[in-house]
């Protein structure tokens, strides 16, 4: 069953297309990573899913309904980000107790255990927390709500490395206990790659790639060696990434659609074959140039 289905989804702000004809489907009970660089359109897309914004054109269905101002949709999802607003008159513990009345699947025991583990105090108020602690509290709300569609938009902002690690582990363990559709938005794939089943990669508001993590790891291959040999085997192929190691040695990443026999021949010719991680592939595909920052210093 599809939880989110988009068809040519477009969102325009003035003369800027934040989203441009996005089409994809997210199925239930999967953890999907929405990956893209800053300004790629991730937050706009998530806010349209959550019903906070209306699309300009195209179609989006969440739980088979249009999400904008839809009570059924809003009653079955939670959207957490850096800008969550809570009543300033309530303490953190008051907020947890109040949240339990909003979400039918709320797990009060989980919320209290996480609250204690991360050393929050019952009398603290949200506005007095540091940025990282606010993100951690938001995470507690997002996990404990156990909504059928749970959206985390850049959830680890401000968290230190240890807390980020704890968050990802807590998310995975709770997902195993209570499967639901979870979307994690980030421009950092390397930290959460092991959590994800699918990756939705967008670039400048357009769909770049939608694939399972396993398929993504096999999507591309890197060839490194003497320039003339590598160019011979990558000729007429769409180059994903290109790097000059020295004047006569290059590293080139292309889509991995070689046959097994061809790969053996490439290695026999003295070219080294290198796997391309999903994180590196996302970086290469969303770069504005084939060579990345090195192109800035290129004289040729």
PDB file of C-alpha atoms in Angstrom:
ATOM      1  CA  UNK A   1       0.000   0.000   0.000  1.00  0.00           C
ATOM      2  CA  UNK A   2       1.281   3.469  -0.872  1.00  0.00           C
ATOM      3  CA  UNK A   3       1.340   6.071   1.895  1.00  0.00           C
ATOM      4  CA  UNK A   4       2.596   8.961  -0.267  1.00  0.00           C
ATOM      5  CA  UNK A   5       2.066   9.166  -4.026  1.00  0.00           C
ATOM      6  CA  UNK A   6       3.213  12.156  -6.079  1.00  0.00           C
ATOM      7  CA  UNK A   7       2.609  12.781  -9.759  1.00  0.00           C
ATOM      8  CA  UNK A   8       4.286  15.767 -11.428  1.00  0.00           C
ATOM      9  CA  UNK A   9       4.226  17.636  -8.110  1.00  0.00           C
ATOM     10  CA  UNK A  10       5.292  21.262  -8.559  1.00  0.00           C
ATOM     11  CA  UNK A  11       5.577  24.133  -6.101  1.00  0.00           C
ATOM     12  CA  UNK A  12       6.363  27.659  -7.250  1.00  0.00           C
ATOM     13  CA  UNK A  13       7.303  30.649  -5.105  1.00  0.00           C
ATOM     14  CA  UNK A  14       7.171  33.748  -7.301  1.00  0.00           C
ATOM     15  CA  UNK A  15       9.573  32.974 -10.134  1.00  0.00           C
ATOM     16  CA  UNK A  16      11.303  30.144  -8.300  1.00  0.00           C
ATOM     17  CA  UNK A  17      10.348  26.494  -8.726  1.00  0.00           C
ATOM     18  CA  UNK A  18      11.027  24.901  -5.364  1.00  0.00           C
ATOM     19  CA  UNK A  19       9.719  21.578  -6.687  1.00  0.00           C
ATOM     20  CA  UNK A  20       9.550  20.655 -10.354  1.00  0.00           C
ATOM     21  CA  UNK A  21       7.346  17.767 -11.524  1.00  0.00           C
ATOM     22  CA  UNK A  22       8.260  15.265  -8.840  1.00  0.00           C
ATOM     23  CA  UNK A  23       6.784  11.792  -9.298  1.00  0.00           C
ATOM     24  CA  UNK A  24       7.380   8.973  -6.809  1.00  0.00           C
ATOM     25  CA  UNK A  25       5.641   6.601  -4.400  1.00  0.00           C
ATOM     26  CA  UNK A  26       6.513   5.795  -0.790  1.00  0.00           C
ATOM     27  CA  UNK A  27       5.102   2.535   0.531  1.00  0.00           C
ATOM     28  CA  UNK A  28       3.980   1.770   4.064  1.00  0.00           C
ATOM     29  CA  UNK A  29       6.224   0.487   6.831  1.00  0.00           C
ATOM     30  CA  UNK A  30       9.498   1.584   5.317  1.00  0.00           C
ATOM     31  CA  UNK A  31      12.166   4.017   6.472  1.00  0.00           C
ATOM     32  CA  UNK A  32      12.906   6.366   3.592  1.00  0.00           C
ATOM     33  CA  UNK A  33      15.703   8.898   3.488  1.00  0.00           C
ATOM     34  CA  UNK A  34      14.883  12.162   1.724  1.00  0.00           C
ATOM     35  CA  UNK A  35      18.341  13.308   0.721  1.00  0.00           C
ATOM     36  CA  UNK A  36      19.468  16.521  -0.931  1.00  0.00           C
ATOM     37  CA  UNK A  37      21.671  19.528  -0.456  1.00  0.00           C
ATOM     38  CA  UNK A  38      20.515  22.647   1.346  1.00  0.00           C
ATOM     39  CA  UNK A  39      17.917  24.389  -0.780  1.00  0.00           C
ATOM     40  CA  UNK A  40      17.058  21.262  -2.772  1.00  0.00           C
ATOM     41  CA  UNK A  41      13.374  21.486  -1.806  1.00  0.00           C
ATOM     42  CA  UNK A  42      13.251  18.845   0.947  1.00  0.00           C
ATOM     43  CA  UNK A  43      11.379  20.940   3.507  1.00  0.00           C
ATOM     44  CA  UNK A  44       8.904  22.227   0.925  1.00  0.00           C
ATOM     45  CA  UNK A  45       8.134  18.672  -0.128  1.00  0.00           C
ATOM     46  CA  UNK A  46       7.670  17.489   3.452  1.00  0.00           C
ATOM     47  CA  UNK A  47       5.409  20.410   4.338  1.00  0.00           C
ATOM     48  CA  UNK A  48       3.218  19.625   1.334  1.00  0.00           C
ATOM     49  CA  UNK A  49       3.049  15.985   2.481  1.00  0.00           C
ATOM     50  CA  UNK A  50       2.071  17.156   5.970  1.00  0.00           C
ATOM     51  CA  UNK A  51      -0.664  19.405   4.610  1.00  0.00           C
ATOM     52  CA  UNK A  52       0.955  22.661   5.693  1.00  0.00           C
ATOM     53  CA  UNK A  53       1.423  23.905   2.115  1.00  0.00           C
ATOM     54  CA  UNK A  54      -0.640  23.502  -1.031  1.00  0.00           C
ATOM     55  CA  UNK A  55       1.024  22.353  -4.226  1.00  0.00           C
ATOM     56  CA  UNK A  56       1.025  24.709  -7.235  1.00  0.00           C
ATOM     57  CA  UNK A  57       0.299  21.951  -9.735  1.00  0.00           C
ATOM     58  CA  UNK A  58       0.484  18.205 -10.094  1.00  0.00           C
ATOM     59  CA  UNK A  59      -0.994  15.762  -7.643  1.00  0.00           C
ATOM     60  CA  UNK A  60      -0.098  14.407  -4.202  1.00  0.00           C
ATOM     61  CA  UNK A  61      -1.985  11.845  -2.147  1.00  0.00           C
ATOM     62  CA  UNK A  62      -1.206  10.895   1.443  1.00  0.00           C
ATOM     63  CA  UNK A  63      -3.221   7.942   2.706  1.00  0.00           C
ATOM     64  CA  UNK A  64      -5.034   8.221  -0.660  1.00  0.00           C
ATOM     65  CA  UNK A  65      -6.243  11.755   0.116  1.00  0.00           C
ATOM     66  CA  UNK A  66      -5.080  15.262  -0.690  1.00  0.00           C
ATOM     67  CA  UNK A  67      -3.154  16.358   2.415  1.00  0.00           C
ATOM     68  CA  UNK A  68      -3.750  20.130   2.464  1.00  0.00           C
ATOM     69  CA  UNK A  69      -5.920  21.015   5.489  1.00  0.00           C
ATOM     70  CA  UNK A  70      -7.040  17.381   5.691  1.00  0.00           C
ATOM     71  CA  UNK A  71      -7.989  16.167   9.175  1.00  0.00           C
ATOM     72  CA  UNK A  72      -7.565  12.483   8.309  1.00  0.00           C
ATOM     73  CA  UNK A  73      -4.032  13.108   7.062  1.00  0.00           C
ATOM     74  CA  UNK A  74      -3.015  15.383   9.936  1.00  0.00           C
ATOM     75  CA  UNK A  75      -4.500  12.922  12.436  1.00  0.00           C
ATOM     76  CA  UNK A  76      -2.245  10.140  11.179  1.00  0.00           C
ATOM     77  CA  UNK A  77       1.096  11.895  10.905  1.00  0.00           C
ATOM     78  CA  UNK A  78       3.581  13.880  12.909  1.00  0.00           C
ATOM     79  CA  UNK A  79       6.004  16.384  11.428  1.00  0.00           C
ATOM     80  CA  UNK A  80       9.030  17.350  13.496  1.00  0.00           C
ATOM     81  CA  UNK A  81      11.549  20.029  12.617  1.00  0.00           C
ATOM     82  CA  UNK A  82      13.626  22.830  14.140  1.00  0.00           C
ATOM     83  CA  UNK A  83      10.673  25.181  14.362  1.00  0.00           C
ATOM     84  CA  UNK A  84       8.229  23.262  16.525  1.00  0.00           C
ATOM     85  CA  UNK A  85       6.185  25.550  18.745  1.00  0.00           C
ATOM     86  CA  UNK A  86       5.082  24.550  22.222  1.00  0.00           C
ATOM     87  CA  UNK A  87       3.135  26.565  24.830  1.00  0.00           C
ATOM     88  CA  UNK A  88       5.627  28.491  26.940  1.00  0.00           C
ATOM     89  CA  UNK A  89       3.480  28.066  30.051  1.00  0.00           C
ATOM     90  CA  UNK A  90       3.953  24.290  30.105  1.00  0.00           C
ATOM     91  CA  UNK A  91       6.937  22.398  31.437  1.00  0.00           C
ATOM     92  CA  UNK A  92       8.548  19.622  29.408  1.00  0.00           C
ATOM     93  CA  UNK A  93       6.730  16.954  31.408  1.00  0.00           C
ATOM     94  CA  UNK A  94       3.452  18.820  30.917  1.00  0.00           C
ATOM     95  CA  UNK A  95       4.119  18.770  27.177  1.00  0.00           C
ATOM     96  CA  UNK A  96       4.586  14.995  27.201  1.00  0.00           C
ATOM     97  CA  UNK A  97       1.361  14.500  29.144  1.00  0.00           C
ATOM     98  CA  UNK A  98      -0.514  16.803  26.781  1.00  0.00           C
ATOM     99  CA  UNK A  99       0.910  15.084  23.703  1.00  0.00           C
ATOM    100  CA  UNK A 100      -0.509  11.755  24.908  1.00  0.00           C
ATOM    101  CA  UNK A 101      -4.022  13.130  24.390  1.00  0.00           C
ATOM    102  CA  UNK A 102      -3.297  14.097  20.775  1.00  0.00           C
ATOM    103  CA  UNK A 103      -1.835  10.855  19.465  1.00  0.00           C
ATOM    104  CA  UNK A 104      -3.831   7.611  19.825  1.00  0.00           C
ATOM    105  CA  UNK A 105      -0.711   5.427  19.545  1.00  0.00           C
ATOM    106  CA  UNK A 106       1.268   7.480  22.056  1.00  0.00           C
ATOM    107  CA  UNK A 107       3.697   5.355  24.114  1.00  0.00           C
ATOM    108  CA  UNK A 108       3.980   7.090  27.460  1.00  0.00           C
ATOM    109  CA  UNK A 109       6.455   4.571  28.836  1.00  0.00           C
ATOM    110  CA  UNK A 110       8.825   5.120  25.919  1.00  0.00           C
ATOM    111  CA  UNK A 111       8.524   8.901  26.251  1.00  0.00           C
ATOM    112  CA  UNK A 112       9.360   8.854  29.963  1.00  0.00           C
ATOM    113  CA  UNK A 113      12.308   6.464  29.492  1.00  0.00           C
ATOM    114  CA  UNK A 114      13.787   8.613  26.729  1.00  0.00           C
ATOM    115  CA  UNK A 115      13.132  11.759  28.760  1.00  0.00           C
ATOM    116  CA  UNK A 116      15.119  10.306  31.662  1.00  0.00           C
ATOM    117  CA  UNK A 117      17.872   8.844  29.482  1.00  0.00           C
ATOM    118  CA  UNK A 118      18.633  12.218  27.901  1.00  0.00           C
ATOM    119  CA  UNK A 119      18.702  13.904  31.337  1.00  0.00           C
ATOM    120  CA  UNK A 120      15.778  16.269  30.904  1.00  0.00           C
ATOM    121  CA  UNK A 121      14.252  17.799  34.039  1.00  0.00           C
ATOM    122  CA  UNK A 122      10.493  17.767  34.583  1.00  0.00           C
ATOM    123  CA  UNK A 123      10.351  21.468  35.396  1.00  0.00           C
ATOM    124  CA  UNK A 124      12.387  22.637  32.403  1.00  0.00           C
ATOM    125  CA  UNK A 125      10.688  24.689  29.704  1.00  0.00           C
ATOM    126  CA  UNK A 126      11.204  24.258  25.998  1.00  0.00           C
ATOM    127  CA  UNK A 127      12.283  27.839  25.366  1.00  0.00           C
ATOM    128  CA  UNK A 128      15.143  27.451  27.852  1.00  0.00           C
ATOM    129  CA  UNK A 129      16.701  24.487  26.048  1.00  0.00           C
ATOM    130  CA  UNK A 130      19.764  24.653  23.814  1.00  0.00           C
ATOM    131  CA  UNK A 131      19.323  23.978  20.104  1.00  0.00           C
ATOM    132  CA  UNK A 132      20.601  20.426  20.460  1.00  0.00           C
ATOM    133  CA  UNK A 133      18.369  19.697  23.451  1.00  0.00           C
ATOM    134  CA  UNK A 134      15.354  21.055  21.572  1.00  0.00           C
ATOM    135  CA  UNK A 135      16.107  18.662  18.725  1.00  0.00           C
ATOM    136  CA  UNK A 136      16.402  15.807  21.215  1.00  0.00           C
ATOM    137  CA  UNK A 137      13.068  16.669  22.833  1.00  0.00           C
ATOM    138  CA  UNK A 138      11.456  16.921  19.389  1.00  0.00           C
ATOM    139  CA  UNK A 139      12.794  13.431  18.682  1.00  0.00           C
ATOM    140  CA  UNK A 140      11.135  12.097  21.852  1.00  0.00           C
ATOM    141  CA  UNK A 141       7.799  13.535  20.730  1.00  0.00           C
ATOM    142  CA  UNK A 142       8.226  12.194  17.192  1.00  0.00           C
ATOM    143  CA  UNK A 143       9.081   8.651  18.276  1.00  0.00           C
ATOM    144  CA  UNK A 144       6.617   8.381  21.142  1.00  0.00           C
ATOM    145  CA  UNK A 145       3.682   9.533  18.992  1.00  0.00           C
ATOM    146  CA  UNK A 146       4.068   6.398  16.834  1.00  0.00           C
ATOM    147  CA  UNK A 147       2.077   7.932  13.993  1.00  0.00           C
ATOM    148  CA  UNK A 148       1.475   5.853  10.829  1.00  0.00           C
ATOM    149  CA  UNK A 149       3.456   8.521   8.946  1.00  0.00           C
ATOM    150  CA  UNK A 150       6.330   9.980  10.947  1.00  0.00           C
ATOM    151  CA  UNK A 151       8.356  12.764   9.352  1.00  0.00           C
ATOM    152  CA  UNK A 152      11.678  14.000  10.729  1.00  0.00           C
ATOM    153  CA  UNK A 153      12.993  17.076   8.903  1.00  0.00           C
ATOM    154  CA  UNK A 154      16.727  17.438   9.670  1.00  0.00           C
ATOM    155  CA  UNK A 155      16.136  15.892  13.117  1.00  0.00           C
ATOM    156  CA  UNK A 156      19.710  15.938  14.417  1.00  0.00           C
ATOM    157  CA  UNK A 157      20.427  19.667  14.063  1.00  0.00           C
ATOM    158  CA  UNK A 158      22.529  20.783  17.011  1.00  0.00           C
ATOM    159  CA  UNK A 159      22.940  17.288  18.469  1.00  0.00           C
ATOM    160  CA  UNK A 160      26.437  16.128  19.316  1.00  0.00           C
ATOM    161  CA  UNK A 161      27.781  12.925  17.788  1.00  0.00           C
ATOM    162  CA  UNK A 162      26.835  10.692  20.736  1.00  0.00           C
ATOM    163  CA  UNK A 163      23.238  11.916  20.822  1.00  0.00           C
ATOM    164  CA  UNK A 164      22.881  11.544  17.055  1.00  0.00           C
ATOM    165  CA  UNK A 165      24.038   7.953  17.373  1.00  0.00           C
ATOM    166  CA  UNK A 166      21.546   7.339  20.184  1.00  0.00           C
ATOM    167  CA  UNK A 167      18.737   8.884  18.143  1.00  0.00           C
ATOM    168  CA  UNK A 168      19.315   6.637  15.148  1.00  0.00           C
ATOM    169  CA  UNK A 169      19.527   3.553  17.354  1.00  0.00           C
ATOM    170  CA  UNK A 170      16.367   4.515  19.253  1.00  0.00           C
ATOM    171  CA  UNK A 171      14.531   5.102  15.990  1.00  0.00           C
ATOM    172  CA  UNK A 172      15.514   1.709  14.601  1.00  0.00           C
ATOM    173  CA  UNK A 173      14.659  -0.188  17.772  1.00  0.00           C
ATOM    174  CA  UNK A 174      11.262   1.483  18.062  1.00  0.00           C
ATOM    175  CA  UNK A 175      10.557   0.942  14.362  1.00  0.00           C
ATOM    176  CA  UNK A 176      11.203  -2.780  14.841  1.00  0.00           C
ATOM    177  CA  UNK A 177       8.773  -2.801  17.792  1.00  0.00           C
ATOM    178  CA  UNK A 178       6.171  -0.666  16.040  1.00  0.00           C
ATOM    179  CA  UNK A 179       6.592  -0.566  12.230  1.00  0.00           C
ATOM    180  CA  UNK A 180       5.310   2.524  10.438  1.00  0.00           C
ATOM    181  CA  UNK A 181       6.266   4.751   7.534  1.00  0.00           C
ATOM    182  CA  UNK A 182       9.149   7.011   8.537  1.00  0.00           C
ATOM    183  CA  UNK A 183      10.712   9.715   6.380  1.00  0.00           C
ATOM    184  CA  UNK A 184      14.058  11.154   7.449  1.00  0.00           C
ATOM    185  CA  UNK A 185      15.200  14.305   5.696  1.00  0.00           C
ATOM    186  CA  UNK A 186      18.891  15.107   5.751  1.00  0.00           C
ATOM    187  CA  UNK A 187      21.874  16.175   3.685  1.00  0.00           C
ATOM    188  CA  UNK A 188      23.986  13.711   5.736  1.00  0.00           C
ATOM    189  CA  UNK A 189      23.439  10.197   4.426  1.00  0.00           C
ATOM    190  CA  UNK A 190      26.534   8.533   5.866  1.00  0.00           C
ATOM    191  CA  UNK A 191      25.284   8.620   9.473  1.00  0.00           C
ATOM    192  CA  UNK A 192      21.896   7.037   8.806  1.00  0.00           C
ATOM    193  CA  UNK A 193      22.515   4.849   5.753  1.00  0.00           C
ATOM    194  CA  UNK A 194      22.231   1.632   7.786  1.00  0.00           C
ATOM    195  CA  UNK A 195      18.715   2.633   8.921  1.00  0.00           C
ATOM    196  CA  UNK A 196      17.246   3.257   5.516  1.00  0.00           C
ATOM    197  CA  UNK A 197      15.455   0.953   3.136  1.00  0.00           C
ATOM    198  CA  UNK A 198      14.844   3.513   0.383  1.00  0.00           C
ATOM    199  CA  UNK A 199      16.517   6.739  -0.654  1.00  0.00           C
ATOM    200  CA  UNK A 200      14.694   9.571  -2.386  1.00  0.00           C
ATOM    201  CA  UNK A 201      17.348  11.912  -3.785  1.00  0.00           C
ATOM    202  CA  UNK A 202      16.351  15.351  -5.048  1.00  0.00           C
ATOM    203  CA  UNK A 203      18.392  18.064  -6.682  1.00  0.00           C
ATOM    204  CA  UNK A 204      17.179  21.626  -7.224  1.00  0.00           C
ATOM    205  CA  UNK A 205      13.575  20.539  -6.764  1.00  0.00           C
ATOM    206  CA  UNK A 206      13.743  17.646  -9.212  1.00  0.00           C
ATOM    207  CA  UNK A 207      13.841  13.913  -8.643  1.00  0.00           C
ATOM    208  CA  UNK A 208      17.393  12.708  -9.085  1.00  0.00           C
ATOM    209  CA  UNK A 209      17.058   9.100  -7.983  1.00  0.00           C
ATOM    210  CA  UNK A 210      14.604   6.917  -6.055  1.00  0.00           C
ATOM    211  CA  UNK A 211      16.071   3.563  -5.159  1.00  0.00           C
ATOM    212  CA  UNK A 212      16.523   0.982  -2.438  1.00  0.00           C
ATOM    213  CA  UNK A 213      19.740   1.388  -0.477  1.00  0.00           C
ATOM    214  CA  UNK A 214      20.980  -1.975  -1.705  1.00  0.00           C
ATOM    215  CA  UNK A 215      20.421  -1.059  -5.364  1.00  0.00           C
ATOM    216  CA  UNK A 216      22.063   2.303  -4.771  1.00  0.00           C
ATOM    217  CA  UNK A 217      25.242   0.631  -3.554  1.00  0.00           C
ATOM    218  CA  UNK A 218      25.460  -1.172  -6.909  1.00  0.00           C
ATOM    219  CA  UNK A 219      24.314   1.778  -9.034  1.00  0.00           C
ATOM    220  CA  UNK A 220      27.758   3.153  -9.896  1.00  0.00           C
ATOM    221  CA  UNK A 221      31.352   2.028 -10.132  1.00  0.00           C
ATOM    222  CA  UNK A 222      34.631   3.922  -9.969  1.00  0.00           C
ATOM    223  CA  UNK A 223      37.448   3.296 -12.419  1.00  0.00           C
ATOM    224  CA  UNK A 224      40.933   4.485 -11.558  1.00  0.00           C
ATOM    225  CA  UNK A 225      44.175   4.116 -13.457  1.00  0.00           C
ATOM    226  CA  UNK A 226      46.135   5.557 -16.334  1.00  0.00           C
ATOM    227  CA  UNK A 227      44.145   8.222 -18.134  1.00  0.00           C
ATOM    228  CA  UNK A 228      44.192   6.615 -21.574  1.00  0.00           C
ATOM    229  CA  UNK A 229      42.967   3.257 -20.241  1.00  0.00           C
ATOM    230  CA  UNK A 230      40.207   4.688 -18.035  1.00  0.00           C
ATOM    231  CA  UNK A 231      38.992   6.986 -20.818  1.00  0.00           C
ATOM    232  CA  UNK A 232      38.901   4.024 -23.196  1.00  0.00           C
ATOM    233  CA  UNK A 233      36.504   2.138 -20.901  1.00  0.00           C
ATOM    234  CA  UNK A 234      34.334   5.170 -20.014  1.00  0.00           C
ATOM    235  CA  UNK A 235      34.095   6.601 -23.524  1.00  0.00           C
ATOM    236  CA  UNK A 236      30.538   7.469 -24.575  1.00  0.00           C
ATOM    237  CA  UNK A 237      29.230   6.880 -21.045  1.00  0.00           C
ATOM    238  CA  UNK A 238      27.527   9.420 -18.813  1.00  0.00           C
ATOM    239  CA  UNK A 239      30.194  10.465 -16.316  1.00  0.00           C
ATOM    240  CA  UNK A 240      28.909  10.925 -12.771  1.00  0.00           C
ATOM    241  CA  UNK A 241      32.184  12.094 -11.232  1.00  0.00           C
ATOM    242  CA  UNK A 242      35.652  12.870 -12.556  1.00  0.00           C
ATOM    243  CA  UNK A 243      38.877  13.503 -10.676  1.00  0.00           C
ATOM    244  CA  UNK A 244      42.434  13.977 -11.913  1.00  0.00           C
ATOM    245  CA  UNK A 245      44.780  12.275  -9.458  1.00  0.00           C
ATOM    246  CA  UNK A 246      47.877  13.419 -11.383  1.00  0.00           C
ATOM    247  CA  UNK A 247      48.512  14.353 -15.044  1.00  0.00           C
ATOM    248  CA  UNK A 248      48.371  10.723 -16.191  1.00  0.00           C
ATOM    249  CA  UNK A 249      46.065   9.142 -13.578  1.00  0.00           C
ATOM    250  CA  UNK A 250      42.315   9.639 -13.211  1.00  0.00           C
ATOM    251  CA  UNK A 251      39.345   8.427 -11.209  1.00  0.00           C
ATOM    252  CA  UNK A 252      36.013   8.342 -13.046  1.00  0.00           C
ATOM    253  CA  UNK A 253      32.621   7.211 -11.737  1.00  0.00           C
ATOM    254  CA  UNK A 254      30.016   5.928 -14.186  1.00  0.00           C
ATOM    255  CA  UNK A 255      26.789   3.959 -13.961  1.00  0.00           C
ATOM    256  CA  UNK A 256      27.563   0.297 -13.343  1.00  0.00           C
ATOM    257  CA  UNK A 257      25.900  -1.417 -16.280  1.00  0.00           C
ATOM    258  CA  UNK A 258      28.981  -3.331 -17.411  1.00  0.00           C
ATOM    259  CA  UNK A 259      28.686  -7.093 -17.849  1.00  0.00           C
ATOM    260  CA  UNK A 260      30.753  -9.368 -15.611  1.00  0.00           C
ATOM    261  CA  UNK A 261      32.981 -10.338 -18.511  1.00  0.00           C
ATOM    262  CA  UNK A 262      33.595  -6.674 -19.340  1.00  0.00           C
ATOM    263  CA  UNK A 263      34.534  -5.919 -15.729  1.00  0.00           C
ATOM    264  CA  UNK A 264      37.059  -8.733 -15.816  1.00  0.00           C
ATOM    265  CA  UNK A 265      38.503  -7.322 -19.031  1.00  0.00           C
ATOM    266  CA  UNK A 266      38.756  -3.846 -17.520  1.00  0.00           C
ATOM    267  CA  UNK A 267      40.731  -5.216 -14.591  1.00  0.00           C
ATOM    268  CA  UNK A 268      42.870  -7.301 -16.923  1.00  0.00           C
ATOM    269  CA  UNK A 269      43.819  -4.073 -18.724  1.00  0.00           C
ATOM    270  CA  UNK A 270      45.199  -2.661 -15.486  1.00  0.00           C
ATOM    271  CA  UNK A 271      42.285  -0.444 -14.446  1.00  0.00           C
ATOM    272  CA  UNK A 272      41.261  -0.646 -10.780  1.00  0.00           C
ATOM    273  CA  UNK A 273      37.549  -1.042 -10.022  1.00  0.00           C
ATOM    274  CA  UNK A 274      36.224   0.719  -6.923  1.00  0.00           C
ATOM    275  CA  UNK A 275      32.818   0.403  -5.226  1.00  0.00           C
ATOM    276  CA  UNK A 276      30.953   3.704  -4.794  1.00  0.00           C
ATOM    277  CA  UNK A 277      29.128   4.147  -1.497  1.00  0.00           C
ATOM    278  CA  UNK A 278      25.560   5.400  -1.450  1.00  0.00           C
ATOM    279  CA  UNK A 279      26.733   8.523   0.388  1.00  0.00           C
ATOM    280  CA  UNK A 280      29.400   9.347  -2.222  1.00  0.00           C
ATOM    281  CA  UNK A 281      26.945   8.658  -5.032  1.00  0.00           C
ATOM    282  CA  UNK A 282      24.470  11.154  -3.571  1.00  0.00           C
ATOM    283  CA  UNK A 283      27.231  13.752  -3.301  1.00  0.00           C
ATOM    284  CA  UNK A 284      28.320  13.178  -6.903  1.00  0.00           C
ATOM    285  CA  UNK A 285      24.789  13.202  -8.345  1.00  0.00           C
ATOM    286  CA  UNK A 286      23.817  16.432  -6.604  1.00  0.00           C
ATOM    287  CA  UNK A 287      27.040  18.298  -7.354  1.00  0.00           C
ATOM    288  CA  UNK A 288      26.798  21.180  -9.802  1.00  0.00           C
ATOM    289  CA  UNK A 289      29.997  19.995 -11.529  1.00  0.00           C
ATOM    290  CA  UNK A 290      31.448  16.581 -12.353  1.00  0.00           C
ATOM    291  CA  UNK A 291      34.661  17.208 -10.438  1.00  0.00           C
ATOM    292  CA  UNK A 292      33.268  18.921  -7.360  1.00  0.00           C
ATOM    293  CA  UNK A 293      35.334  21.624  -5.667  1.00  0.00           C
ATOM    294  CA  UNK A 294      38.399  20.659  -7.737  1.00  0.00           C
ATOM    295  CA  UNK A 295      36.731  22.241 -10.776  1.00  0.00           C
ATOM    296  CA  UNK A 296      36.967  25.635  -9.062  1.00  0.00           C
ATOM    297  CA  UNK A 297      40.767  25.406  -9.173  1.00  0.00           C
ATOM    298  CA  UNK A 298      41.034  23.895 -12.631  1.00  0.00           C
ATOM    299  CA  UNK A 299      42.979  25.989 -15.124  1.00  0.00           C
ATOM    300  CA  UNK A 300      42.252  23.789 -18.099  1.00  0.00           C
TER     301      UNK A 300
END
